[in-house]
Short mmCIF file of C-alpha atoms in Angstrom, two decimals:
data_model
loop_
_atom_site.label_atom_id
_atom_site.label_comp_id
_atom_site.label_asym_id
_atom_site.label_seq_id
_atom_site.Cartn_x
_atom_site.Cartn_y
_atom_site.Cartn_z
CA UNK A 520 63.66 23.25 36.67
CA UNK A 521 60.68 25.52 37.54
CA UNK A 522 57.96 25.55 35.75
CA UNK A 523 56.08 28.91 37.11
CA UNK A 524 57.47 31.99 37.59
CA UNK A 525 56.20 34.91 39.77
CA UNK A 526 57.40 37.72 37.46
CA UNK A 527 57.01 36.00 33.97
CA UNK A 528 58.17 39.00 32.18
CA UNK A 529 61.23 39.37 34.09
CA UNK A 530 63.07 36.51 32.77
CA UNK A 531 62.77 37.39 29.26
CA UNK A 532 63.58 41.01 29.37
CA UNK A 533 66.71 39.91 31.47
CA UNK A 534 67.55 37.33 28.62
CA UNK A 535 67.39 39.71 25.87
CA UNK A 536 69.44 42.36 27.70
CA UNK A 537 72.13 40.08 28.04
CA UNK A 538 72.01 38.59 24.62
CA UNK A 539 71.51 41.56 22.21
CA UNK A 540 72.25 39.15 19.14
CA UNK A 541 69.34 36.89 19.78
CA UNK A 542 67.00 37.46 17.01
CA UNK A 543 64.78 34.29 17.17
CA UNK A 544 63.82 32.08 19.63
CA UNK A 545 62.59 28.04 19.07
CA UNK A 546 59.69 27.52 21.80
CA UNK A 547 58.65 23.95 21.63
CA UNK A 548 56.92 21.22 23.88
CA UNK A 549 57.89 17.61 24.04
CA UNK A 550 55.37 15.29 22.66
CA UNK A 551 54.37 11.59 23.04
CA UNK A 552 57.16 10.27 20.82
CA UNK A 553 59.73 12.38 22.85
CA UNK A 554 60.33 15.02 20.05
CA UNK A 555 60.72 18.67 20.31
CA UNK A 556 57.67 20.70 18.20
CA UNK A 557 56.66 24.02 18.21
CA UNK A 558 57.38 27.43 16.89
CA UNK A 559 60.21 29.96 16.06
CA UNK A 560 59.24 33.06 17.20
CA UNK A 561 60.97 36.71 16.61
CA UNK A 562 63.09 38.27 19.42
CA UNK A 563 60.22 41.34 19.61
CA UNK A 564 57.57 38.50 20.70
CA UNK A 565 59.66 37.24 23.48
CA UNK A 566 58.47 39.10 26.46
CA UNK A 567 54.83 38.60 25.20
CA UNK A 568 54.98 35.29 25.36
CA UNK A 569 56.30 35.21 29.15
CA UNK A 570 53.63 37.46 29.95
CA UNK A 571 50.38 36.32 28.10
CA UNK A 572 51.32 33.07 26.45
CA UNK A 573 50.79 31.65 22.96
CA UNK A 574 48.70 29.07 21.41
CA UNK A 575 49.25 25.38 20.08
CA UNK A 576 47.08 22.64 19.16
CA UNK A 577 46.45 20.58 22.36
CA UNK A 578 46.33 17.35 20.16
CA UNK A 579 50.22 17.91 19.37
CA UNK A 580 50.59 15.76 22.51
CA UNK A 581 48.90 12.97 20.90
CA UNK A 582 50.79 12.75 17.08
CA UNK A 583 52.16 9.74 16.13
CA UNK A 584 56.03 9.57 15.02
CA UNK A 585 55.34 10.70 11.73
CA UNK A 586 53.12 13.81 12.76
CA UNK A 587 49.89 12.23 12.06
CA UNK A 588 46.78 12.02 14.77
CA UNK A 589 44.48 9.07 15.08
CA UNK A 590 41.86 10.96 16.58
CA UNK A 591 42.21 9.30 20.11
CA UNK A 592 39.51 9.46 22.40
CA UNK A 593 38.22 12.10 19.92
CA UNK A 594 41.08 14.58 20.14
CA UNK A 595 42.29 15.83 16.72
CA UNK A 596 39.43 15.56 14.07
CA UNK A 597 36.49 15.25 16.21
CA UNK A 598 36.98 17.97 18.37
CA UNK A 599 37.94 20.39 15.52
CA UNK A 600 41.62 20.34 16.90
CA UNK A 601 41.60 23.07 19.41
CA UNK A 602 44.32 25.24 20.75
CA UNK A 603 45.63 25.11 24.16
CA UNK A 604 47.42 27.74 26.08
CA UNK A 605 51.27 27.64 25.61
CA UNK A 606 53.54 28.84 28.54
CA UNK A 607 57.23 28.94 28.96
CA UNK A 608 59.02 26.79 31.36
CA UNK A 609 60.73 29.07 33.63
CA UNK A 610 64.67 28.57 33.48
CA UNK A 611 64.94 26.80 30.20
CA UNK A 612 65.28 30.19 28.21
CA UNK A 613 68.66 29.53 26.92
CA UNK A 614 71.19 30.16 23.79
CA UNK A 615 71.49 27.52 21.11
CA UNK A 616 75.16 27.00 20.63
CA UNK A 617 75.06 24.94 17.40
CA UNK A 618 72.80 27.50 15.53
CA UNK A 619 75.28 30.47 16.07
CA UNK A 620 74.55 33.59 18.27
CA UNK A 621 71.49 34.44 16.80
CA UNK A 622 69.13 31.63 18.13
CA UNK A 623 67.99 30.84 21.49
CA UNK A 624 65.29 27.98 22.56
CA UNK A 625 62.72 27.61 25.65
CA UNK A 626 60.52 24.64 26.55
CA UNK A 627 56.86 25.09 26.78
CA UNK A 628 53.94 23.80 28.34
CA UNK A 629 50.18 23.48 27.54
CA UNK A 630 47.19 24.24 29.58
CA UNK A 631 43.56 24.55 28.90
CA UNK A 632 42.55 27.78 27.68
CA UNK A 633 41.87 30.47 30.26
CA UNK A 634 42.39 28.28 33.13
CA UNK A 635 45.97 27.33 33.51
CA UNK A 636 45.04 23.58 34.39
CA UNK A 637 47.28 21.18 32.45
CA UNK A 638 46.16 19.39 29.29
CA UNK A 639 45.37 15.89 30.96
CA UNK A 640 47.00 13.92 28.31
CA UNK A 641 50.26 15.96 28.35
CA UNK A 642 53.14 13.50 29.28
CA UNK A 643 54.77 15.85 31.91
CA UNK A 644 51.46 16.17 33.60
CA UNK A 645 51.01 12.40 33.69
CA UNK A 646 54.57 12.16 35.59
CA UNK A 647 53.31 14.82 38.00
CA UNK A 648 50.45 12.97 39.19
CA UNK A 649 52.52 10.27 39.79
CA UNK A 650 55.31 12.24 41.58
CA UNK A 651 52.45 13.77 43.56
CA UNK A 652 51.59 10.27 44.97
CA UNK A 653 55.02 10.15 46.90
CA UNK A 654 53.63 13.30 49.23
CA UNK A 655 51.15 10.68 50.79
CA UNK A 656 54.31 8.56 51.97
CA UNK A 657 56.13 11.55 53.10
CA UNK A 658 58.76 10.60 50.16
CA UNK A 659 60.77 12.29 47.25
CA UNK A 660 62.06 10.35 44.45
CA UNK A 661 65.75 11.39 43.57
CA UNK A 662 66.58 10.29 39.94
CA UNK A 663 68.66 10.59 36.93
CA UNK A 664 68.53 9.76 33.72
CA UNK A 665 71.10 7.93 31.26
CA UNK A 666 71.06 8.10 27.78
CA UNK A 667 72.75 6.30 25.02
CA UNK A 668 73.20 7.25 21.35
CA UNK A 669 75.39 6.54 18.23
CA UNK A 670 77.13 8.97 16.18
CA UNK A 671 76.69 8.08 12.44
CA UNK A 672 77.75 9.24 9.09
CA UNK A 673 75.04 12.22 7.81
CA UNK A 674 74.78 10.17 4.63
CA UNK A 675 72.72 6.99 4.14
CA UNK A 676 73.24 3.77 1.99
CA UNK A 677 71.19 3.14 -0.83
CA UNK A 678 68.54 1.87 1.02
CA UNK A 679 68.40 4.69 3.35
CA UNK A 680 69.79 2.95 6.09
CA UNK A 681 72.33 4.78 8.88
CA UNK A 682 76.10 4.43 8.16
CA UNK A 683 78.67 4.45 11.01
CA UNK A 684 80.53 7.31 11.16
CA UNK A 685 83.99 8.12 9.64
CA UNK A 686 86.93 8.65 11.86
CA UNK A 687 88.17 11.91 12.07
CA UNK A 688 91.54 10.44 12.74
CA UNK A 689 91.72 7.74 10.41
CA UNK A 690 89.56 8.85 7.66
CA UNK A 691 87.98 5.38 7.61
CA UNK A 692 84.68 4.15 8.65
CA UNK A 693 84.58 2.74 12.08
CA UNK A 694 83.34 -0.85 12.40
CA UNK A 695 83.88 -2.05 15.97
CA UNK A 696 83.39 -0.65 19.48
CA UNK A 697 85.59 0.10 22.29
CA UNK A 698 83.69 0.01 25.51
CA UNK A 699 85.22 2.58 27.95
CA UNK A 700 88.06 3.40 25.02
CA UNK A 701 89.39 6.88 26.13
CA UNK A 702 90.92 6.54 22.59
CA UNK A 703 87.55 6.80 21.40
CA UNK A 704 86.56 9.78 23.21
CA UNK A 705 89.85 11.39 21.92
CA UNK A 706 88.90 10.18 18.13
CA UNK A 707 85.56 11.99 18.44
CA UNK A 708 86.53 14.99 20.52
CA UNK A 709 84.83 17.66 18.41
CA UNK A 710 81.55 16.56 18.47
CA UNK A 711 81.54 15.37 22.02
CA UNK A 712 83.11 18.59 22.90
CA UNK A 713 80.45 20.46 21.04
CA UNK A 714 77.84 18.47 22.86
CA UNK A 715 79.19 19.40 26.13
CA UNK A 716 79.55 23.12 25.52
CA UNK A 717 76.05 23.08 24.52
CA UNK A 718 74.94 21.20 27.60
CA UNK A 719 76.80 23.72 29.67
CA UNK A 720 75.10 26.52 27.84
CA UNK A 721 71.57 25.27 28.81
CA UNK A 722 72.38 24.44 32.30
CA UNK A 723 71.94 20.64 31.63
CA UNK A 724 73.97 18.85 34.28
CA UNK A 725 75.88 16.38 32.41
CA UNK A 726 78.37 14.81 34.33
CA UNK A 727 80.42 11.84 32.48
CA UNK A 728 80.58 10.66 28.82
CA UNK A 729 81.71 7.12 28.05
CA UNK A 730 82.32 5.27 24.77
CA UNK A 731 79.80 2.42 24.66
CA UNK A 732 79.84 -1.11 23.25
CA UNK A 733 78.70 -0.32 19.86
CA UNK A 734 81.18 1.37 17.14
CA UNK A 735 80.40 5.15 17.49
CA UNK A 736 77.94 4.62 20.53
CA UNK A 737 78.40 6.65 23.42
CA UNK A 738 76.71 7.19 26.89
CA UNK A 739 75.89 10.49 28.81
CA UNK A 740 75.23 10.54 32.59
CA UNK A 741 72.95 13.20 34.03
CA UNK A 742 73.16 14.39 37.70
CA UNK A 743 70.74 13.21 40.23
CA UNK A 744 68.21 15.56 41.31
CA UNK A 745 65.08 15.50 43.60
CA UNK A 746 63.11 16.63 40.90
CA UNK A 747 61.75 13.74 38.33
CA UNK A 748 60.06 16.48 36.08
CA UNK A 749 63.29 18.35 36.06
CA UNK A 750 65.54 15.27 35.41
CA UNK A 751 63.26 14.55 32.31
CA UNK A 752 63.48 18.04 31.10
CA UNK A 753 66.98 17.63 31.37
CA UNK A 754 67.12 14.33 29.14
CA UNK A 755 64.70 15.75 26.44
CA UNK A 756 66.83 18.91 26.13
CA UNK A 757 70.16 16.50 25.96
CA UNK A 758 68.70 14.48 22.91
CA UNK A 759 68.20 17.72 21.38
CA UNK A 760 71.77 19.18 22.13
CA UNK A 761 73.36 15.93 20.96
CA UNK A 762 71.83 15.67 17.90
CA UNK A 763 71.86 19.42 16.73
CA UNK A 764 75.62 19.85 18.00
CA UNK A 765 76.53 16.42 16.14
CA UNK A 766 75.26 18.11 12.77
CA UNK A 767 77.12 21.15 13.55
CA UNK A 768 80.46 19.33 13.56
CA UNK A 769 79.75 17.25 10.62
CA UNK A 770 78.40 14.21 11.99
CA UNK A 771 74.62 13.11 12.72
CA UNK A 772 73.36 11.41 15.96
CA UNK A 773 70.48 8.77 16.58
CA UNK A 774 68.83 7.87 19.64
CA UNK A 775 67.00 5.12 17.65
CA UNK A 776 67.01 1.91 19.93
CA UNK A 777 68.61 -0.66 17.47
CA UNK A 778 69.86 1.44 14.44
CA UNK A 779 72.12 -1.69 13.47
CA UNK A 780 71.45 -5.01 14.00
CA UNK A 781 75.17 -6.25 14.57
CA UNK A 782 75.57 -3.49 17.25
CA UNK A 783 74.21 -3.04 20.74
CA UNK A 784 71.33 -1.06 21.26
CA UNK A 785 70.74 2.17 23.09
CA UNK A 786 68.77 2.49 26.49
CA UNK A 787 67.60 5.12 28.34
CA UNK A 788 68.13 3.98 32.05
CA UNK A 789 66.52 5.54 35.38
CA UNK A 790 68.62 5.58 38.30
CA UNK A 791 66.55 6.28 41.48
CA UNK A 792 66.64 6.73 45.09
CA UNK A 793 63.93 7.91 47.64
CA UNK A 794 64.32 9.95 50.65
CA UNK A 795 62.40 10.83 53.48
CA UNK A 796 61.24 14.23 54.84
CA UNK A 797 64.93 14.32 56.65
CA UNK A 798 66.61 13.98 53.29
CA UNK A 799 67.65 10.44 54.32
CA UNK A 800 68.03 7.61 51.89
CA UNK A 801 65.28 5.09 52.80
CA UNK A 802 67.25 2.40 50.90
CA UNK A 803 70.54 2.75 53.08
CA UNK A 804 71.30 -0.53 54.49
CA UNK A 805 72.38 0.89 57.84
CA UNK A 806 68.43 1.96 58.17
CA UNK A 807 66.74 -0.77 60.14
CA UNK A 808 64.43 -0.96 57.18
CA UNK A 809 66.44 0.13 54.50
CA UNK A 810 66.66 -3.36 52.67
CA UNK A 811 63.00 -4.19 53.37
CA UNK A 812 61.94 -0.85 51.55
CA UNK A 813 64.55 -1.37 48.74
CA UNK A 814 62.73 -4.71 48.18
CA UNK A 815 59.67 -3.45 48.05
CA UNK A 816 60.26 -0.92 45.58
CA UNK A 817 61.80 -3.64 43.28
CA UNK A 818 58.93 -5.89 43.67
CA UNK A 819 56.55 -2.90 42.76
CA UNK A 820 58.75 -2.45 39.53
CA UNK A 821 58.63 -5.96 38.94
CA UNK A 822 55.03 -5.90 38.98
CA UNK A 823 54.52 -3.18 36.50
CA UNK A 824 57.37 -4.33 33.99
CA UNK A 825 55.02 -6.25 31.70
CA UNK A 826 52.62 -3.60 31.77
CA UNK A 827 54.88 -0.86 31.11
CA UNK A 828 56.78 -2.43 28.09
CA UNK A 829 54.83 -0.51 25.45
CA UNK A 830 56.07 2.63 27.28
CA UNK A 831 59.86 1.34 27.82
CA UNK A 832 59.77 0.20 23.87
CA UNK A 833 57.72 2.45 22.00
CA UNK A 834 57.96 1.08 18.64
CA UNK A 835 58.83 -1.76 16.61
CA UNK A 836 62.53 -1.26 16.28
CA UNK A 837 62.83 -0.75 20.32
CA UNK A 838 61.90 -4.42 20.52
CA UNK A 839 65.00 -5.48 18.58
CA UNK A 840 66.99 -4.56 21.89
CA UNK A 841 65.39 -7.32 23.82
CA UNK A 842 67.11 -10.41 23.03
CA UNK A 843 69.26 -12.77 25.30
CA UNK A 844 72.99 -11.93 26.31
CA UNK A 845 72.41 -8.19 25.26
CA UNK A 846 72.67 -6.47 28.76
CA UNK A 847 69.28 -5.50 27.95
CA UNK A 848 66.74 -7.32 30.38
CA UNK A 849 64.56 -9.74 29.20
CA UNK A 850 63.33 -11.09 32.89
CA UNK A 851 62.10 -9.32 35.95
CA UNK A 852 65.23 -10.18 37.68
CA UNK A 853 67.12 -7.95 40.22
CA UNK A 854 70.64 -7.95 41.80
CA UNK A 855 73.63 -6.36 43.24
CA UNK A 856 76.07 -4.99 40.48
CA UNK A 857 75.01 -7.10 37.89
CA UNK A 858 73.74 -5.54 34.18
CA UNK A 859 71.98 -8.89 33.19
CA UNK A 860 69.22 -7.62 35.15
CA UNK A 861 66.11 -5.53 34.94
CA UNK A 862 66.87 -3.93 38.03
CA UNK A 863 70.55 -3.43 39.23
CA UNK A 864 71.77 -2.03 42.26
CA UNK A 865 75.19 -0.37 41.53
CA UNK A 866 78.06 -0.57 43.96
CA UNK A 867 77.87 2.95 46.25
CA UNK A 868 77.77 3.56 49.65
CA UNK A 869 74.55 3.43 51.62
CA UNK A 870 73.76 7.05 51.67
CA UNK A 871 73.87 6.74 47.78
CA UNK A 872 72.18 3.25 47.65
CA UNK A 873 69.97 3.34 44.39
CA UNK A 874 68.18 1.14 41.57
CA UNK A 875 68.58 1.23 37.94
CA UNK A 876 65.99 0.58 36.10
CA UNK A 877 67.19 -0.75 32.83
CA UNK A 878 64.54 -1.41 30.32
CA UNK A 879 63.73 1.93 28.56
CA UNK A 880 65.17 2.61 25.13
CA UNK A 881 66.91 5.51 24.23
CA UNK A 882 63.85 6.80 21.83
CA UNK A 883 61.12 6.43 24.76
CA UNK A 884 59.53 9.45 26.07
CA UNK A 885 61.41 10.21 29.29
CA UNK A 886 58.61 11.57 31.16
CA UNK A 887 56.36 8.47 30.42
CA UNK A 888 59.14 6.27 31.12
CA UNK A 889 59.97 8.01 34.35
CA UNK A 890 56.16 7.77 35.43
CA UNK A 891 55.86 4.29 34.63
CA UNK A 892 59.03 3.45 36.58
CA UNK A 893 58.03 5.68 39.50
CA UNK A 894 54.67 4.25 39.63
CA UNK A 895 56.12 0.77 40.26
CA UNK A 896 58.16 2.20 43.00
CA UNK A 897 55.31 3.75 44.73
CA UNK A 898 53.16 0.81 44.08
CA UNK A 899 56.02 -1.49 45.89
CA UNK A 900 56.39 1.11 48.80
CA UNK A 901 52.59 1.43 49.40
CA UNK A 902 51.84 -2.16 49.60
CA UNK A 903 55.09 -3.71 51.25
CA UNK A 904 55.42 -6.05 48.33
CA UNK A 905 57.82 -8.77 48.26
CA UNK A 906 60.19 -9.31 45.10
CA UNK A 907 61.31 -12.62 43.61
CA UNK A 908 64.78 -13.72 45.44
CA UNK A 909 67.55 -11.75 44.43
CA UNK A 910 69.16 -13.19 41.28
CA UNK A 911 73.06 -13.79 40.50
CA UNK A 912 74.94 -14.88 37.62
CA UNK A 913 73.70 -14.18 33.96
CA UNK A 914 70.16 -13.46 34.10
CA UNK A 915 69.74 -12.53 30.71
CA UNK A 916 70.46 -16.03 29.15
CA UNK A 917 66.85 -17.14 28.42
CA UNK A 918 64.16 -14.55 28.08
CA UNK A 919 61.03 -14.76 30.19
CA UNK A 920 58.03 -15.92 28.24
CA UNK A 921 55.59 -13.86 30.27
CA UNK A 922 57.37 -10.77 29.30
CA UNK A 923 55.69 -9.07 26.46
CA UNK A 924 58.74 -8.57 24.08
CA UNK A 925 57.07 -7.63 20.53
CA UNK A 926 55.17 -4.53 20.03
CA UNK A 927 51.62 -6.12 19.68
CA UNK A 928 51.77 -8.18 22.80
CA UNK A 929 53.04 -4.95 24.62
CA UNK A 930 50.28 -2.90 23.50
CA UNK A 931 47.87 -5.93 24.81
CA UNK A 932 49.64 -5.76 28.29
CA UNK A 933 49.35 -2.12 28.36
CA UNK A 934 45.73 -1.83 27.65
CA UNK A 935 45.17 -4.79 30.26
CA UNK A 936 47.14 -2.93 32.69
CA UNK A 937 45.79 -2.56 36.50
CA UNK A 938 48.68 -0.99 38.29
CA UNK A 939 49.69 1.62 35.63
CA UNK A 940 45.91 2.25 34.85
CA UNK A 941 45.58 3.41 38.42
CA UNK A 942 48.73 5.71 38.11
CA UNK A 943 48.55 7.01 34.46
CA UNK A 944 44.91 6.75 34.18
CA UNK A 945 42.84 4.32 32.37
CA UNK A 946 41.81 7.58 29.80
CA UNK A 947 45.83 8.01 29.03
CA UNK A 948 46.23 4.16 28.73
CA UNK A 949 43.87 4.40 25.82
CA UNK A 950 45.01 7.40 24.08
CA UNK A 951 48.38 6.21 24.17
CA UNK A 952 47.67 2.61 22.75
CA UNK A 953 45.47 4.05 19.99
CA UNK A 954 48.47 6.24 18.76
CA UNK A 955 50.77 3.50 18.80
CA UNK A 956 48.23 0.92 17.11
CA UNK A 957 47.56 3.36 14.51
CA UNK A 958 51.15 4.13 13.85
CA UNK A 959 52.08 0.56 13.58
CA UNK A 960 49.06 -0.20 11.31
CA UNK A 961 50.39 2.77 9.06
CA UNK A 962 53.97 1.18 9.15
CA UNK A 963 52.11 -2.35 8.22
CA UNK A 964 50.33 -0.85 5.27
CA UNK A 965 53.80 -1.06 3.11
CA UNK A 966 54.72 -4.16 1.58
CA UNK A 967 58.10 -5.06 2.92
CA UNK A 968 60.63 -6.08 0.26
CA UNK A 969 61.30 -9.55 2.07
CA UNK A 970 57.82 -10.37 1.24
CA UNK A 971 58.75 -10.51 -2.34
CA UNK A 972 61.74 -12.28 -1.68
CA UNK A 973 59.70 -15.03 0.05
CA UNK A 974 56.37 -15.20 -0.78
CA UNK A 975 56.30 -13.87 -4.56
#
């Protein structure tokens, strides 16, 4: 997606002419927790927004999941919570099918007032800085995001827990999954069709949908693009489209990593290859150095997996995915065509040879996940690192004790990071950890019912 426009008002005028029924436009950023937050503006303000921008608090990029500020590095309370300049992302002004013909939406980015310089703690800017490092090597990442989610009942149980969806076909609540089941796609055809229509209306390049392991769980794949920032825009927009389209058809949807203890978790997988200046895949085994460069990229991701766990699993619930024999990585292993690995080489021809990074949870910020993954890839390629020997069989039977598989140990590893600190910046490491530690402290401030059951 384009992130600048040479004629900023032209896109808005053309859209309004083509959509006279639109009365309001949702304008939003994607903040640290991956949510869309922003403003709803009337039609009359749209051209002015494209030409002159708007205003939004800069520290909205540093809110926790409840919308609270921990004043990280003095951004929030200490600096008076100043506004930044908000600008539309070119190409994202699109209709919103789930809200009826009168609504549209547009992504925004924030810059420092009067300068057009990105806000330094914007997740998209963090990713841009990492991607720019590939220019040093004359290389370009080609990436795609896979997202898993659950369709759920819009109601909750007595304790507020989610409920599996009621089948439109049988009228009964589903209880078991049917991985790759075509009949499940037919059973939930209405919400899935609404999701696909919303994606098409918003130019989100959805390719395939599958029924996943969990009951009511699905996966949507996105096309590979030579634009990591655009790929993450696609993922962020898709999450919004899935949730809202599901609600418009009588369901709800969640990207929570582990909403049900007895069902599989939901991931955000990154598929990636790297091309040279001639557009050739550097991992192609027909190249003299294809296998070596693939191995170096994997070695770099192995080196950064522990450091990045606080990004890949951004909350307490997200770590519930990481258990042996769950097809969620609990080691640093890599291998061909094997889903028990953290780094899987899917079956493909040489020109499309790629790596699948499997650690991310579906509720993670896609820009930060992509930044951490590509930082590892660049680190490995730039330093010609060597990975561990390729693994075979079930690599997920026993967890690696050196991986931080709790939120608190992951935050410790993140704050001590060496490689990610170089790529993401030590200031961002501190800001992110401050937000997440404050969020966790707020979570722990309440007495859990099990404390009364166990300790009273």
